[in-house]
Amino acid sequence: MNWSLIIVKIKRGNFVSCIFFLLFVIIMSGAIISCRSSPRQPTTTSSTTTQTTITSTTTSSTSTTTATQPTTTTQTTQTVTINLEAQNVDFSEHTINVPALAIVTLNFTNNDSGLTHNFAVYTDSNATSLIFRGSDITGPGKVTYQFQAPQRGTYFFRCDHHPTAMWGTFVVQ
């Protein structure tokens, strides 16, 4: 093959021709290298004819390696104590703040004589998805509830017996 003739034609042609020529040379170089590096394995048919097929494939890949080391994490569960009172059909607190996933001990005092109250936490004010519901306590009386706070977020608490009068926001930080 006369390479100087091809190069002269490319000089007179355009840029696209040059690109095609370079791709041709790269592909052909890969085919020649492939022929030299892999031995020929003839396949014989029923006659005495020997056939050899040479395939050249050019691939490009990028590899990323990330080294990781085993880690040990120790998570301590926080505990929090809340004192809450019911008096005159109202809670003493309307916003309760606790850490996420903490063990909550809620000391609930019902000061309303003859009235039944409880403490319940819901995902929202629709009160359709319950997180925690404490037992009923008729006043005067005291009860201690214990439960685990949910993930971070803003929730809703109420007395299930007086839902329109006794409610508040349960904030998990």
XYZ file of N, CA, C and O in Angstrom:
692
model
N 0.846 -1.174 0.000
C 0.000 0.000 0.000
C 0.891 1.235 0.000
O 1.861 1.304 0.743
N 0.557 2.213 -0.796
C 1.345 3.421 -0.925
C 0.801 4.469 0.044
O -0.159 5.182 -0.239
N 1.392 4.568 1.232
C 0.940 5.471 2.290
C 1.126 6.936 1.899
O 0.307 7.772 2.252
N 2.193 7.242 1.151
C 2.422 8.642 0.792
C 1.304 9.160 -0.108
O 0.912 10.318 -0.005
N 0.754 8.297 -0.967
C -0.347 8.703 -1.834
C -1.602 8.997 -1.009
O -2.299 9.977 -1.244
N -1.855 8.172 -0.013
C -3.025 8.376 0.841
C -2.867 9.673 1.636
O -3.812 10.452 1.772
N -1.685 9.924 2.159
C -1.451 11.131 2.950
C -1.622 12.378 2.085
O -2.226 13.365 2.518
N -1.161 12.341 0.828
C -1.315 13.485 -0.067
C -2.790 13.730 -0.336
O -3.255 14.864 -0.343
N -3.562 12.678 -0.501
C -4.991 12.858 -0.767
C -5.698 13.457 0.452
O -6.610 14.246 0.323
N -5.276 13.074 1.643
C -5.888 13.624 2.853
C -5.552 15.099 2.987
O -6.387 15.909 3.381
N -4.325 15.484 2.632
C -3.949 16.896 2.720
C -4.824 17.735 1.814
O -5.156 18.869 2.130
N -5.218 17.181 0.679
C -6.070 17.938 -0.237
C -7.541 17.860 0.172
O -8.323 18.687 -0.247
N -7.905 16.873 0.962
C -9.303 16.689 1.370
C -9.660 17.570 2.559
O -9.010 18.560 2.844
N -10.655 17.157 3.272
C -11.100 17.955 4.416
C -10.760 17.258 5.740
O -10.210 16.157 5.763
N -11.125 17.886 6.793
C -10.814 17.408 8.140
C -11.482 16.061 8.418
O -10.926 15.188 9.066
N -12.713 15.878 7.942
C -13.452 14.640 8.179
C -12.703 13.464 7.567
O -12.602 12.394 8.165
N -12.142 13.645 6.381
C -11.373 12.579 5.744
C -10.181 12.203 6.608
O -9.827 11.023 6.733
N -9.558 13.180 7.197
C -8.413 12.933 8.069
C -8.824 12.082 9.260
O -8.141 11.133 9.636
N -9.949 12.383 9.844
C -10.439 11.635 10.997
C -10.716 10.188 10.601
O -10.344 9.246 11.303
N -11.375 9.992 9.450
C -11.660 8.631 8.994
C -10.370 7.859 8.738
O -10.269 6.675 9.051
N -9.385 8.520 8.181
C -8.108 7.867 7.937
C -7.464 7.429 9.249
O -6.967 6.311 9.371
N -7.441 8.325 10.236
C -6.839 7.981 11.532
C -7.573 6.810 12.180
O -6.952 5.910 12.750
N -8.895 6.800 12.102
C -9.660 5.677 12.653
C -9.312 4.386 11.929
O -9.163 3.330 12.547
N -9.174 4.458 10.608
C -8.805 3.290 9.813
C -7.448 2.751 10.250
O -7.272 1.563 10.454
N -6.486 3.643 10.431
C -5.138 3.227 10.838
C -5.184 2.585 12.223
O -4.566 1.553 12.466
N -5.948 3.180 13.154
C -6.044 2.633 14.507
C -6.672 1.249 14.484
O -6.188 0.316 15.121
N -7.741 1.104 13.732
C -8.417 -0.195 13.657
C -7.512 -1.238 13.026
O -7.402 -2.363 13.511
N -6.844 -0.861 11.971
C -5.956 -1.805 11.295
C -4.772 -2.171 12.196
O -4.326 -3.309 12.217
N -4.257 -1.194 12.945
C -3.160 -1.489 13.871
C -3.611 -2.484 14.915
O -2.889 -3.414 15.261
N -4.820 -2.314 15.413
C -5.363 -3.251 16.391
C -5.524 -4.630 15.798
O -5.267 -5.638 16.456
N -5.952 -4.710 14.543
C -6.119 -6.008 13.895
C -4.774 -6.686 13.712
O -4.638 -7.891 13.915
N -3.748 -5.929 13.350
C -2.415 -6.508 13.161
C -1.859 -6.988 14.485
O -1.321 -8.088 14.596
N -2.013 -6.179 15.535
C -1.528 -6.579 16.851
C -2.279 -7.812 17.315
O -1.711 -8.750 17.859
N -3.607 -7.840 17.076
C -4.415 -8.976 17.471
C -3.952 -10.243 16.756
O -3.909 -11.311 17.334
N -3.590 -10.115 15.483
C -3.117 -11.275 14.725
C -1.796 -11.791 15.279
O -1.567 -12.990 15.331
N -0.924 -10.913 15.709
C 0.387 -11.311 16.194
C 0.326 -11.894 17.606
O 1.108 -12.744 17.961
N -0.603 -11.392 18.426
C -0.608 -11.808 19.818
C -1.412 -13.066 20.067
O -1.200 -13.734 21.057
N -2.343 -13.410 19.224
C -3.120 -14.621 19.463
C -2.799 -15.652 18.390
O -2.792 -15.348 17.207
N -2.502 -16.868 18.810
C -2.164 -17.895 17.838
C -3.371 -18.275 16.997
O -4.501 -18.207 17.460
N -3.098 -18.700 15.795
C -4.170 -19.118 14.907
C -4.653 -20.494 15.329
O -3.856 -21.374 15.637
N -5.965 -20.611 15.360
C -6.539 -21.904 15.680
C -7.379 -22.331 14.490
O -8.504 -21.881 14.330
N -6.832 -23.171 13.625
C -7.574 -23.571 12.437
C -8.771 -24.445 12.788
O -8.741 -25.183 13.749
N -9.813 -24.255 12.003
C -11.000 -25.076 12.143
C -11.096 -25.920 10.896
O -11.051 -25.408 9.784
N -11.200 -27.208 11.061
C -11.274 -28.072 9.888
C -12.693 -28.513 9.667
O -13.451 -28.733 10.618
N -13.051 -28.597 8.387
C -14.367 -29.093 8.017
C -14.196 -30.512 7.510
O -13.120 -31.093 7.605
N -15.238 -31.070 6.933
C -15.166 -32.446 6.471
C -14.175 -32.620 5.328
O -13.667 -33.697 5.113
N -13.904 -31.538 4.603
C -12.872 -31.622 3.578
C -11.548 -31.217 4.213
O -11.458 -30.996 5.403
N -10.529 -31.096 3.428
C -9.210 -30.764 3.948
C -8.942 -29.269 3.918
O -7.810 -28.841 3.983
N -9.997 -28.435 3.831
C -9.841 -26.990 3.784
C -9.692 -26.459 5.220
O -10.408 -26.859 6.116
N -8.735 -25.551 5.422
C -8.536 -24.926 6.725
C -8.971 -23.471 6.635
O -8.581 -22.754 5.731
N -9.801 -23.044 7.615
C -10.290 -21.672 7.641
C -9.846 -21.022 8.953
O -9.838 -21.644 9.996
N -9.489 -19.751 8.864
C -9.119 -18.995 10.051
C -9.909 -17.695 10.055
O -9.964 -17.004 9.041
N -10.514 -17.380 11.178
C -11.267 -16.134 11.311
C -10.555 -15.262 12.327
O -10.223 -15.711 13.417
N -10.307 -14.008 11.931
C -9.641 -13.062 12.820
C -10.632 -11.939 13.106
O -11.182 -11.341 12.189
N -10.848 -11.676 14.393
C -11.759 -10.617 14.804
C -10.990 -9.612 15.634
O -10.232 -9.987 16.515
N -11.206 -8.338 15.348
C -10.550 -7.289 16.118
C -11.619 -6.428 16.765
O -12.527 -5.954 16.094
N -11.505 -6.235 18.060
C -12.443 -5.389 18.783
C -11.650 -4.385 19.597
O -10.722 -4.763 20.301
N -12.026 -3.130 19.481
C -11.380 -2.095 20.276
C -12.375 -1.620 21.326
O -13.487 -1.222 20.993
N -11.987 -1.704 22.577
C -12.871 -1.255 23.648
C -12.134 -0.272 24.531
O -10.909 -0.295 24.626
N -12.899 0.577 25.153
C -12.346 1.537 26.085
C -13.142 1.429 27.368
O -14.360 1.365 27.347
N -12.462 1.380 28.494
C -13.185 1.295 29.759
C -12.488 2.137 30.805
O -11.303 2.409 30.724
N -13.276 2.538 31.782
C -12.755 3.296 32.902
C -13.055 2.509 34.155
O -14.157 2.025 34.334
N -12.089 2.368 35.011
C -12.271 1.614 36.233
C -11.998 2.510 37.421
O -11.034 3.250 37.436
N -12.885 2.426 38.401
C -12.707 3.195 39.625
C -12.662 2.226 40.791
O -13.524 1.368 40.915
N -11.659 2.368 41.614
C -11.526 1.511 42.777
C -11.631 2.374 44.019
O -10.966 3.391 44.137
N -12.493 1.959 44.909
C -12.657 2.674 46.163
C -12.251 1.747 47.294
O -12.788 0.657 47.416
N -11.313 2.182 48.073
C -10.869 1.373 49.199
C -11.757 1.671 50.390
O -12.064 2.819 50.679
N -12.196 0.626 51.036
C -13.018 0.811 52.221
C -12.385 0.078 53.383
O -11.719 -0.939 53.201
N -12.578 0.627 54.538
C -12.079 -0.007 55.742
C -13.262 -0.301 56.632
O -14.212 0.485 56.688
N -13.240 -1.424 57.318
C -14.355 -1.714 58.202
C -14.432 -0.684 59.323
O -13.411 -0.257 59.848
N -15.640 -0.272 59.628
C -15.815 0.703 60.691
C -16.728 0.122 61.756
O -17.614 -0.670 61.463
N -16.512 0.532 62.948
C -17.353 0.116 64.058
C -18.025 1.352 64.616
O -17.358 2.322 64.963
N -19.355 1.308 64.654
C -20.075 2.429 65.221
C -20.848 1.948 66.437
O -21.475 0.899 66.403
N -20.763 2.706 67.465
C -21.500 2.407 68.677
C -22.517 3.507 68.875
O -22.166 4.673 68.966
N -23.780 3.105 68.888
C -24.826 4.086 69.043
C -25.445 3.904 70.428
O -25.922 2.827 70.754
N -25.391 4.951 71.197
C -26.009 4.899 72.510
C -27.399 5.495 72.398
O -27.611 6.500 71.731
N -28.334 4.847 73.036
C -29.702 5.318 73.006
C -29.889 6.350 74.110
O -29.583 6.087 75.268
N -30.384 7.507 73.735
C -30.633 8.560 74.709
C -31.941 8.277 75.440
O -32.852 7.667 74.883
N -31.994 8.727 76.656
C -33.242 8.655 77.405
C -33.634 10.076 77.797
O -32.782 10.932 78.035
N -34.921 10.310 77.804
C -35.425 11.626 78.171
C -36.673 11.429 79.032
O -37.461 10.518 78.806
N -36.808 12.275 80.039
C -37.973 12.220 80.927
C -38.784 13.492 80.758
O -38.248 14.609 80.808
N -40.080 13.319 80.541
C -41.013 14.431 80.347
C -42.058 14.355 81.461
O -42.592 13.282 81.748
N -42.353 15.478 82.054
C -43.438 15.580 83.035
C -44.578 16.348 82.382
O -44.393 17.484 81.929
N -45.745 15.713 82.321
C -46.903 16.309 81.667
C -48.109 16.175 82.589
O -48.332 15.120 83.187
N -48.884 17.248 82.675
C -50.083 17.237 83.522
C -51.316 17.560 82.698
O -51.255 18.290 81.711
N -52.434 16.980 83.150
C -53.740 17.327 82.600
C -54.521 18.033 83.697
O -54.664 17.514 84.814
N -54.998 19.239 83.374
C -55.780 20.005 84.353
C -56.766 20.878 83.593
O -56.388 21.552 82.631
N -58.017 20.861 84.034
C -59.091 21.624 83.394
C -59.206 21.287 81.904
O -59.344 22.169 81.055
N -59.110 19.993 81.607
C -59.209 19.456 80.239
C -58.223 20.177 79.308
O -58.554 20.641 78.222
N -56.978 20.260 79.767
C -55.907 20.870 78.974
C -54.573 20.260 79.422
O -54.430 19.872 80.580
N -53.640 20.168 78.503
C -52.293 19.713 78.844
C -51.475 20.888 79.368
O -51.662 22.039 78.938
N -50.535 20.598 80.254
C -49.644 21.639 80.779
C -48.611 22.077 79.742
O -48.068 23.174 79.830
N -48.330 21.237 78.761
C -47.384 21.552 77.673
C -48.088 21.342 76.338
O -48.815 20.359 76.164
N -47.828 22.242 75.387
C -48.423 22.080 74.053
C -47.378 21.753 72.993
O -47.736 21.460 71.850
N -46.119 21.801 73.381
C -45.023 21.382 72.508
C -44.054 20.559 73.350
O -43.611 21.015 74.403
N -43.758 19.371 72.861
C -42.802 18.488 73.538
C -41.677 18.214 72.548
O -41.929 17.809 71.407
N -40.439 18.444 72.977
C -39.254 18.205 72.131
C -38.453 17.047 72.702
O -38.139 17.042 73.901
N -38.092 16.087 71.836
C -37.281 14.937 72.253
C -36.271 14.621 71.156
O -36.481 14.949 69.992
N -35.166 13.939 71.509
C -34.205 13.510 70.489
C -34.758 12.327 69.678
O -35.563 11.538 70.187
N -34.315 12.228 68.453
C -34.735 11.123 67.587
C -34.342 9.788 68.199
O -33.235 9.629 68.716
N -35.263 8.851 68.166
C -35.078 7.470 68.616
C -34.752 7.338 70.103
O -34.316 6.287 70.550
N -34.977 8.388 70.865
C -34.722 8.345 72.307
C -35.783 7.498 73.002
O -36.911 7.363 72.517
N -35.411 6.935 74.142
C -36.384 6.269 74.999
C -37.027 7.364 75.852
O -36.349 8.054 76.610
N -38.319 7.535 75.672
C -39.045 8.601 76.347
C -39.780 8.015 77.554
O -40.538 7.052 77.421
N -39.528 8.596 78.715
C -40.297 8.281 79.914
C -41.178 9.485 80.182
O -40.679 10.595 80.397
N -42.489 9.289 80.092
C -43.425 10.389 80.264
C -44.205 10.157 81.563
O -44.971 9.196 81.674
N -43.956 11.019 82.546
C -44.691 10.984 83.813
C -45.936 11.830 83.634
O -45.857 13.057 83.527
N -47.091 11.158 83.580
C -48.349 11.833 83.290
C -49.199 11.901 84.557
O -49.480 10.881 85.191
N -49.596 13.119 84.898
C -50.440 13.345 86.071
C -51.778 13.894 85.610
O -51.840 14.929 84.940
N -52.849 13.177 85.979
C -54.198 13.632 85.656
C -54.772 14.290 86.912
O -55.097 13.621 87.894
N -54.917 15.612 86.875
C -55.463 16.372 88.000
C -56.961 16.618 87.882
O -57.547 17.273 88.751
N -57.594 16.134 86.814
C -59.030 16.336 86.602
C -59.813 15.221 87.296
O -59.891 14.094 86.801
N -60.375 15.553 88.426
C -61.104 14.574 89.234
C -62.300 14.010 88.465
O -63.126 14.750 87.930
N -62.333 12.679 88.377
C -63.447 11.989 87.727
C -63.357 11.939 86.209
O -64.186 11.309 85.552
N -62.366 12.548 85.585
C -62.227 12.534 84.114
C -61.105 11.578 83.695
O -60.069 11.486 84.352
N -61.339 10.903 82.584
C -60.343 9.971 82.048
C -59.552 10.654 80.946
O -60.123 11.288 80.048
N -58.235 10.526 81.034
C -57.328 11.070 80.015
C -56.314 10.001 79.635
O -56.144 8.993 80.318
N -55.626 10.255 78.553
C -54.465 9.462 78.158
C -53.550 10.348 77.329
O -53.843 11.522 77.080
N -52.439 9.778 76.889
C -51.481 10.487 76.042
C -51.219 9.579 74.850
O -50.875 8.397 75.015
N -51.372 10.123 73.632
C -51.138 9.344 72.411
C -50.393 10.208 71.396
O -50.647 11.414 71.291
N -49.485 9.579 70.646
C -48.711 10.272 69.609
C -49.087 9.684 68.251
O -49.128 8.453 68.082
N -49.336 10.577 67.290
C -49.712 10.195 65.928
C -48.776 10.870 64.927
O -48.111 11.852 65.258
N -48.779 10.376 63.703
C -47.917 10.968 62.673
C -48.369 12.376 62.303
O -47.547 13.217 61.947
N -49.668 12.643 62.390
C -50.175 13.982 62.086
C -51.514 14.200 62.785
O -52.023 13.297 63.464
N -52.091 15.364 62.603
C -53.322 15.729 63.319
C -54.558 14.968 62.844
O -55.602 15.036 63.491
N -54.456 14.217 61.756
C -55.566 13.365 61.341
C -55.736 12.195 62.301
O -56.800 11.570 62.335
N -54.698 11.888 63.046
C -54.706 10.828 64.062
C -55.138 9.474 63.490
O -55.840 8.711 64.133
N -54.674 9.189 62.269
C -55.001 7.893 61.659
C -53.849 6.904 61.758
O -54.065 5.708 61.658
N -52.632 7.407 61.943
C -51.465 6.530 62.037
C -50.820 6.704 63.416
O -50.120 7.679 63.675
N -51.051 5.727 64.257
C -50.623 5.774 65.652
C -49.144 5.425 65.805
O -48.652 4.478 65.192
N -48.446 6.187 66.634
C -47.063 5.887 66.996
C -47.012 5.291 68.399
O -46.342 4.292 68.648
N -47.742 5.909 69.327
C -47.794 5.416 70.715
C -49.122 5.826 71.343
O -49.611 6.937 71.122
N -49.695 4.909 72.120
C -50.896 5.243 72.885
C -50.715 4.718 74.306
O -50.497 3.524 74.510
N -50.818 5.635 75.269
C -50.723 5.256 76.673
C -52.070 4.820 77.221
O -53.118 5.135 76.662
N -52.015 4.102 78.312
C -53.249 3.615 78.937
C -54.037 4.777 79.551
O -53.503 5.843 79.836
N -55.328 4.527 79.736
C -56.216 5.536 80.328
C -55.926 5.675 81.818
O -55.572 4.712 82.502
N -56.103 6.895 82.308
C -55.951 7.169 83.737
C -57.091 8.110 84.153
O -57.298 9.155 83.539
N -57.848 7.700 85.155
C -58.926 8.533 85.663
C -58.396 9.336 86.836
O -57.736 8.796 87.730
N -58.684 10.638 86.810
C -58.124 11.541 87.811
C -58.901 11.569 89.117
O -60.070 11.217 89.141
N -58.242 11.957 90.150
C -56.809 12.266 90.155
C -55.975 10.984 90.160
O -56.332 9.998 90.781
N -54.863 11.026 89.393
C -53.992 9.856 89.324
C -52.738 10.139 88.519
O -52.620 11.156 87.829
N -51.807 9.199 88.644
C -50.529 9.324 87.935
C -50.221 8.013 87.236
O -50.562 6.936 87.736
N -49.545 8.129 86.082
C -49.087 6.957 85.341
C -47.776 7.327 84.644
O -47.551 8.498 84.309
N -46.922 6.346 84.463
C -45.675 6.562 83.732
C -45.723 5.750 82.447
O -45.942 4.533 82.483
N -45.550 6.449 81.321
C -45.495 5.801 80.009
C -44.042 5.750 79.572
O -43.256 6.654 79.872
N -43.709 4.704 78.832
C -42.363 4.637 78.243
C -42.491 4.128 76.814
O -43.163 3.133 76.546
N -41.819 4.831 75.887
C -41.861 4.461 74.471
C -40.642 5.041 73.773
O -39.937 5.889 74.319
N -40.405 4.560 72.574
C -39.275 5.070 71.782
C -39.773 6.133 70.817
O -40.752 5.921 70.095
N -39.075 7.252 70.796
C -39.416 8.335 69.870
C -39.144 7.884 68.436
O -38.219 7.105 68.183
N -39.915 8.361 67.487
C -39.679 8.011 66.081
C -38.478 8.767 65.502
O -37.774 9.481 66.215
N -38.289 8.638 64.199
C -37.258 9.379 63.479
C -37.551 10.877 63.571
O -38.644 11.282 63.945
N -36.564 11.684 63.147
C -36.747 13.145 63.165
C -38.003 13.543 62.403
O -38.331 12.970 61.375
N -38.667 14.539 62.939
C -39.876 15.036 62.288
C -40.781 15.722 63.289
O -40.493 15.784 64.482
N -41.887 16.228 62.786
C -42.881 16.877 63.627
C -44.128 16.015 63.639
O -44.666 15.678 62.578
N -44.572 15.656 64.829
C -45.694 14.756 65.020
C -46.772 15.444 65.846
O -46.653 16.619 66.186
N -47.800 14.708 66.199
C -48.972 15.261 66.861
C -49.288 14.407 68.086
O -49.256 13.177 68.010
N -49.571 15.047 69.220
C -50.039 14.280 70.375
C -51.378 14.820 70.842
O -51.741 15.976 70.562
N -52.114 13.944 71.550
C -53.422 14.346 72.039
C -53.894 13.396 73.138
O -53.311 12.336 73.358
N -54.985 13.803 73.785
C -55.741 12.912 74.657
C -56.851 12.344 73.772
O -57.624 13.109 73.165
N -56.922 11.023 73.666
C -57.935 10.415 72.794
C -59.362 10.646 73.291
O -60.313 10.544 72.522
N -59.530 10.971 74.577
C -60.862 11.214 75.137
C -61.330 12.656 74.922
O -62.538 12.925 74.948
N -60.403 13.568 74.719
C -60.721 14.993 74.501
C -59.852 15.530 73.354
O -59.042 16.440 73.549
N -60.005 14.978 72.132
C -59.074 15.292 71.030
C -59.127 16.731 70.532
O -58.138 17.219 69.992
N -60.243 17.425 70.731
C -60.306 18.806 70.242
C -59.815 19.812 71.272
O -59.490 20.949 70.931
N -59.732 19.396 72.544
C -59.309 20.310 73.607
C -57.879 20.054 74.066
O -57.187 20.985 74.473
N -57.452 18.805 74.010
C -56.151 18.438 74.566
C -55.270 17.871 73.458
O -55.375 16.692 73.109
N -54.404 18.725 72.923
C -53.510 18.293 71.846
C -52.281 19.188 71.805
O -52.248 20.249 72.416
N -51.256 18.730 71.058
C -50.047 19.513 70.940
C -49.117 18.958 69.872
O -49.458 18.012 69.149
N -47.941 19.553 69.775
C -46.939 19.171 68.766
C -45.823 18.402 69.433
O -45.264 18.854 70.447
N -45.507 17.255 68.862
C -44.434 16.395 69.364
C -43.273 16.490 68.370
O -43.358 15.969 67.250
N -42.226 17.221 68.740
C -41.106 17.510 67.836
C -39.952 16.572 68.155
O -39.471 16.532 69.278
N -39.518 15.836 67.147
C -38.388 14.916 67.301
C -37.213 15.498 66.528
O -37.292 15.722 65.326
N -36.111 15.773 67.277
C -34.944 16.431 66.672
C -33.785 15.481 66.520
O -33.556 14.623 67.286
